[in-house]
Amino acid sequence: DGGITQSPKYLFRKEGQNVTLSCEQNLNHDAMYWYRQDPGQGLRLIYYSQIVNDFQKGDIAEGYSVSREKKESFPLTVTSAQKNPTAFYLCASSGRTESTYNEQFFGPGTRLTVL
Amino acid sequence: AQTVTQSQPEMSVQEAETVTLSCTYDTSESDYYLFWYKQPPSRQMILVIRQEAYKQQNATENRFSVNFQKAAKSFSLKISDSQLGDAAMYFCAYRSAPGTGANSKLTFGKGITLSVRP
């Protein structure tokens, strides 16, 4: 079945360590996104990519980095520079056909906890 | 920049009753899309309903319908015949229309937690 997978579901990190969250999609979508969700904050955009080998900063990009070497994959690295990384992270993707209103499809998320 | 406001953090509804969730937004664009997403306890985001700004007719999907008031920049979600499975957090979201030169990102409100009483 087509969809978006994120791994791992739960991730624990020690302070000062970088960690990479995986996001893979087999929907043949061009665009991919990373959001951070905190209680009472809704979803905030970290980075997005509309095409392979290109990506843009979202509203809260500081302390994060991404790559987009393949259409199917958009990994997010949480660096030690991110001051408060404990959160729920959601990956999404969207196509470009007008008939789908460019709806964003979401993965199941990764819960990152810094110990 | 566009903003989306959901001013009610929590709401409760009796099973089988109707509930309306409010959303307002601010934009200078004339063409855009609006969405309601549902996030149940599993935390999987699910699209509930979408609306194109240039369409005057309000969107409907089974028990879910919207009241889109473009001039007032209001986009409320009505859930009829509420079911226990409707209990979730609901997010309102805004997206610029393709071809406007704007990017494809979504701007979300902070969400509203809906509980359903049996």
Short mmCIF file of C-alpha atoms in Angstrom, two decimals:
data_model
loop_
_atom_site.label_atom_id
_atom_site.label_comp_id
_atom_site.label_asym_id
_atom_site.label_seq_id
_atom_site.Cartn_x
_atom_site.Cartn_y
_atom_site.Cartn_z
CA ASP A 1 0.00 0.00 0.00
CA GLY A 2 1.14 3.56 -0.68
CA GLY A 3 1.98 5.72 2.27
CA ILE A 4 4.51 7.47 4.45
CA THR A 5 6.64 5.69 6.99
CA GLN A 6 8.57 7.27 9.81
CA SER A 7 11.07 5.53 11.99
CA PRO A 8 11.60 5.00 14.78
CA LYS A 9 8.29 5.58 16.56
CA TYR A 10 10.05 6.51 19.79
CA LEU A 11 13.57 7.90 20.03
CA PHE A 12 15.66 8.81 23.03
CA ARG A 13 18.72 11.00 22.85
CA LYS A 14 21.26 12.24 25.31
CA GLU A 15 21.95 15.94 25.44
CA GLY A 16 24.68 16.99 23.03
CA GLN A 17 24.01 14.22 20.52
CA ASN A 18 22.75 14.59 16.98
CA VAL A 19 19.94 12.28 15.92
CA THR A 20 18.36 11.57 12.54
CA LEU A 21 14.66 10.89 12.00
CA SER A 22 13.71 8.90 8.94
CA CYS A 23 10.85 9.67 6.55
CA GLU A 24 10.10 7.61 3.44
CA GLN A 25 7.17 7.85 1.03
CA ASN A 26 6.10 5.66 -1.89
CA LEU A 27 3.35 7.98 -3.14
CA ASN A 28 5.55 9.45 -5.87
CA HIS A 29 5.04 12.87 -4.33
CA ASP A 30 7.35 15.73 -5.22
CA ALA A 31 7.03 17.74 -2.03
CA MET A 32 7.90 16.66 1.51
CA TYR A 33 7.66 18.46 4.83
CA TRP A 34 8.75 18.21 8.44
CA TYR A 35 6.60 19.55 11.28
CA ARG A 36 7.13 19.76 14.99
CA GLN A 37 4.18 19.39 17.35
CA ASP A 38 4.23 20.62 20.94
CA PRO A 39 1.30 20.70 23.37
CA GLY A 40 -0.82 23.79 22.75
CA GLN A 41 1.30 24.87 19.76
CA GLY A 42 -0.25 23.08 16.85
CA LEU A 43 2.06 22.04 14.03
CA ARG A 44 5.00 24.23 13.12
CA LEU A 45 6.95 23.82 9.89
CA ILE A 46 10.65 23.02 10.23
CA TYR A 47 11.79 22.39 6.65
CA TYR A 48 10.20 21.54 3.34
CA SER A 49 11.34 20.35 -0.04
CA GLN A 50 9.45 20.73 -3.30
CA ILE A 51 11.91 18.87 -5.46
CA VAL A 52 14.95 16.60 -5.14
CA ASN A 53 18.17 18.33 -4.10
CA ASP A 54 16.33 21.45 -3.00
CA PHE A 55 14.80 22.44 0.34
CA GLN A 56 13.76 25.57 2.21
CA LYS A 57 13.65 26.60 5.84
CA GLY A 58 10.30 26.73 7.53
CA ASP A 59 9.30 28.76 10.55
CA ILE A 60 11.51 27.01 13.12
CA ALA A 61 14.55 25.67 11.23
CA GLU A 62 17.21 26.61 13.78
CA GLY A 63 18.96 23.54 15.18
CA TYR A 64 17.71 21.24 12.42
CA SER A 65 19.07 20.09 9.08
CA VAL A 66 17.67 18.05 6.19
CA SER A 67 18.69 16.47 2.91
CA ARG A 68 16.71 15.44 -0.15
CA GLU A 69 18.92 13.17 -2.24
CA LYS A 70 16.06 10.93 -3.37
CA LYS A 71 12.44 11.70 -4.16
CA GLU A 72 11.27 9.06 -1.66
CA SER A 73 13.34 10.15 1.32
CA PHE A 74 13.56 13.31 3.44
CA PRO A 75 15.54 12.66 6.66
CA LEU A 76 15.61 15.23 9.45
CA THR A 77 18.63 15.67 11.71
CA VAL A 78 18.10 17.21 15.10
CA THR A 79 21.43 18.71 16.06
CA SER A 80 22.85 19.52 19.47
CA ALA A 81 22.18 23.17 18.65
CA GLN A 82 18.43 22.61 19.03
CA LYS A 83 17.80 23.86 22.55
CA ASN A 84 14.53 22.09 23.25
CA PRO A 85 14.27 19.07 20.94
CA THR A 86 11.81 16.98 22.95
CA ALA A 87 8.67 16.94 20.80
CA PHE A 88 6.55 14.92 18.39
CA TYR A 89 7.79 15.13 14.80
CA LEU A 90 5.55 14.62 11.79
CA CYS A 91 6.60 14.12 8.20
CA ALA A 92 4.23 14.83 5.31
CA SER A 93 4.21 14.75 1.54
CA SER A 94 2.08 16.18 -1.23
CA GLY A 95 1.64 15.79 -4.97
CA ARG A 96 1.20 18.42 -7.62
CA THR A 97 -2.07 17.48 -9.27
CA GLU A 98 -4.81 20.07 -9.07
CA SER A 99 -7.40 17.37 -8.52
CA THR A 100 -5.93 16.50 -5.16
CA TYR A 101 -5.73 20.11 -3.98
CA ASN A 102 -2.15 19.33 -3.10
CA GLU A 103 -3.40 17.61 0.03
CA GLN A 104 -0.67 16.74 2.49
CA PHE A 105 -0.48 13.14 3.64
CA PHE A 106 1.11 12.52 7.01
CA GLY A 107 3.27 9.78 8.46
CA PRO A 108 2.62 8.26 11.91
CA GLY A 109 5.20 10.48 13.62
CA THR A 110 8.27 10.07 15.82
CA ARG A 111 8.32 10.98 19.49
CA LEU A 112 11.78 12.32 20.40
CA THR A 113 12.77 12.59 24.03
CA VAL A 114 16.02 14.12 25.20
CA LEU A 115 17.28 12.60 28.42
CA ALA B 1 2.06 36.10 6.21
CA GLN B 2 -1.05 34.09 6.77
CA THR B 3 -2.29 33.20 10.24
CA VAL B 4 -4.87 30.71 11.42
CA THR B 5 -6.67 31.10 14.74
CA GLN B 6 -8.58 28.49 16.68
CA SER B 7 -9.66 30.30 19.80
CA GLN B 8 -11.39 27.42 21.60
CA PRO B 9 -8.85 24.97 23.05
CA GLU B 10 -11.45 22.40 24.08
CA MET B 11 -15.05 21.47 23.33
CA SER B 12 -17.38 18.70 24.39
CA VAL B 13 -20.42 17.22 22.69
CA GLN B 14 -22.99 14.59 23.58
CA GLU B 15 -23.00 11.53 21.38
CA ALA B 16 -25.47 11.89 18.47
CA GLU B 17 -25.56 15.68 18.86
CA THR B 18 -24.09 18.33 16.56
CA VAL B 19 -21.03 20.41 17.32
CA THR B 20 -19.35 23.29 15.50
CA LEU B 21 -15.63 24.01 15.70
CA SER B 22 -14.52 27.54 14.89
CA CYS B 23 -11.60 28.75 12.81
CA THR B 24 -10.65 32.18 11.53
CA TYR B 25 -7.74 33.12 9.31
CA ASP B 26 -6.02 36.18 8.01
CA THR B 27 -4.74 36.57 4.46
CA SER B 28 -4.43 39.12 1.69
CA GLU B 29 -4.73 36.45 -1.00
CA SER B 30 -7.91 35.91 -2.97
CA ASP B 31 -7.40 32.26 -3.86
CA TYR B 32 -6.38 29.62 -1.37
CA TYR B 33 -7.36 26.30 0.18
CA LEU B 34 -8.63 25.57 3.65
CA PHE B 35 -8.52 22.23 5.41
CA TRP B 36 -9.66 20.53 8.58
CA TYR B 37 -7.44 17.73 9.85
CA LYS B 38 -8.28 15.27 12.61
CA GLN B 39 -5.65 13.85 14.98
CA PRO B 40 -7.02 10.98 17.10
CA PRO B 41 -5.16 9.57 20.11
CA SER B 42 -3.02 7.50 17.71
CA ARG B 43 -1.64 10.88 16.54
CA GLN B 44 -2.09 10.00 12.86
CA MET B 45 -3.18 13.13 11.02
CA ILE B 46 -6.24 12.53 8.84
CA LEU B 47 -7.77 14.96 6.36
CA VAL B 48 -11.42 15.53 7.19
CA ILE B 49 -12.53 18.08 4.63
CA ARG B 50 -11.18 20.70 2.23
CA GLN B 51 -12.50 23.89 0.67
CA GLU B 52 -11.32 26.00 -2.23
CA ALA B 53 -11.75 29.69 -1.63
CA TYR B 54 -13.19 30.43 -5.07
CA LYS B 55 -15.98 27.90 -4.58
CA GLN B 56 -18.99 29.46 -2.91
CA GLN B 57 -20.59 26.12 -2.12
CA ASN B 58 -19.67 24.77 1.29
CA ALA B 59 -17.89 21.42 1.24
CA THR B 60 -19.57 18.36 2.74
CA GLU B 61 -18.21 14.91 3.54
CA ASN B 62 -20.80 12.62 5.09
CA ARG B 63 -21.37 13.91 8.66
CA PHE B 64 -18.83 16.69 8.27
CA SER B 65 -19.58 20.02 6.66
CA VAL B 66 -18.09 23.48 6.69
CA ASN B 67 -19.45 26.98 6.90
CA PHE B 68 -17.08 29.02 4.76
CA GLN B 69 -17.53 32.77 5.05
CA LYS B 70 -14.88 34.31 2.81
CA ALA B 71 -15.57 37.94 3.63
CA ALA B 72 -15.45 37.23 7.34
CA LYS B 73 -12.43 34.91 6.88
CA SER B 74 -14.18 32.23 8.84
CA PHE B 75 -14.08 28.46 8.26
CA SER B 76 -16.01 26.46 10.83
CA LEU B 77 -16.47 22.68 10.89
CA LYS B 78 -19.82 21.14 11.77
CA ILE B 79 -19.95 17.53 12.92
CA SER B 80 -23.42 16.03 12.85
CA ASP B 81 -24.56 12.92 14.71
CA SER B 82 -21.35 12.92 16.77
CA GLN B 83 -19.79 9.53 17.42
CA LEU B 84 -17.34 8.36 20.06
CA GLY B 85 -14.75 7.95 17.30
CA ASP B 86 -14.92 11.66 16.56
CA ALA B 87 -13.07 12.39 19.79
CA ALA B 88 -9.77 13.87 18.68
CA MET B 89 -7.82 17.04 18.21
CA TYR B 90 -8.93 19.02 15.16
CA PHE B 91 -6.69 21.40 13.26
CA CYS B 92 -7.67 24.06 10.80
CA ALA B 93 -5.09 24.77 8.08
CA TYR B 94 -4.51 27.26 5.26
CA ARG B 95 -2.64 26.86 1.98
CA SER B 96 -1.97 29.30 -0.82
CA ALA B 97 -3.30 28.29 -4.22
CA PRO B 98 -0.87 26.82 -6.78
CA GLY B 99 0.41 29.27 -9.33
CA THR B 100 0.26 32.22 -7.01
CA GLY B 101 3.99 32.14 -6.55
CA ALA B 102 3.58 31.12 -2.93
CA ASN B 103 5.00 27.85 -1.67
CA SER B 104 2.94 24.78 -0.90
CA LYS B 105 3.29 24.80 2.86
CA LEU B 106 0.36 24.57 5.25
CA THR B 107 -0.21 27.02 8.08
CA PHE B 108 -1.96 25.37 11.02
CA GLY B 109 -4.02 26.67 13.88
CA LYS B 110 -3.20 25.50 17.39
CA GLY B 111 -5.97 22.93 17.37
CA ILE B 112 -9.04 22.14 19.43
CA THR B 113 -9.56 19.03 21.53
CA LEU B 114 -13.02 17.56 21.04
CA SER B 115 -14.41 15.11 23.56
CA VAL B 116 -17.58 13.09 22.96
CA ARG B 117 -19.75 12.13 25.94
CA PRO B 118 -21.54 8.76 25.70
#
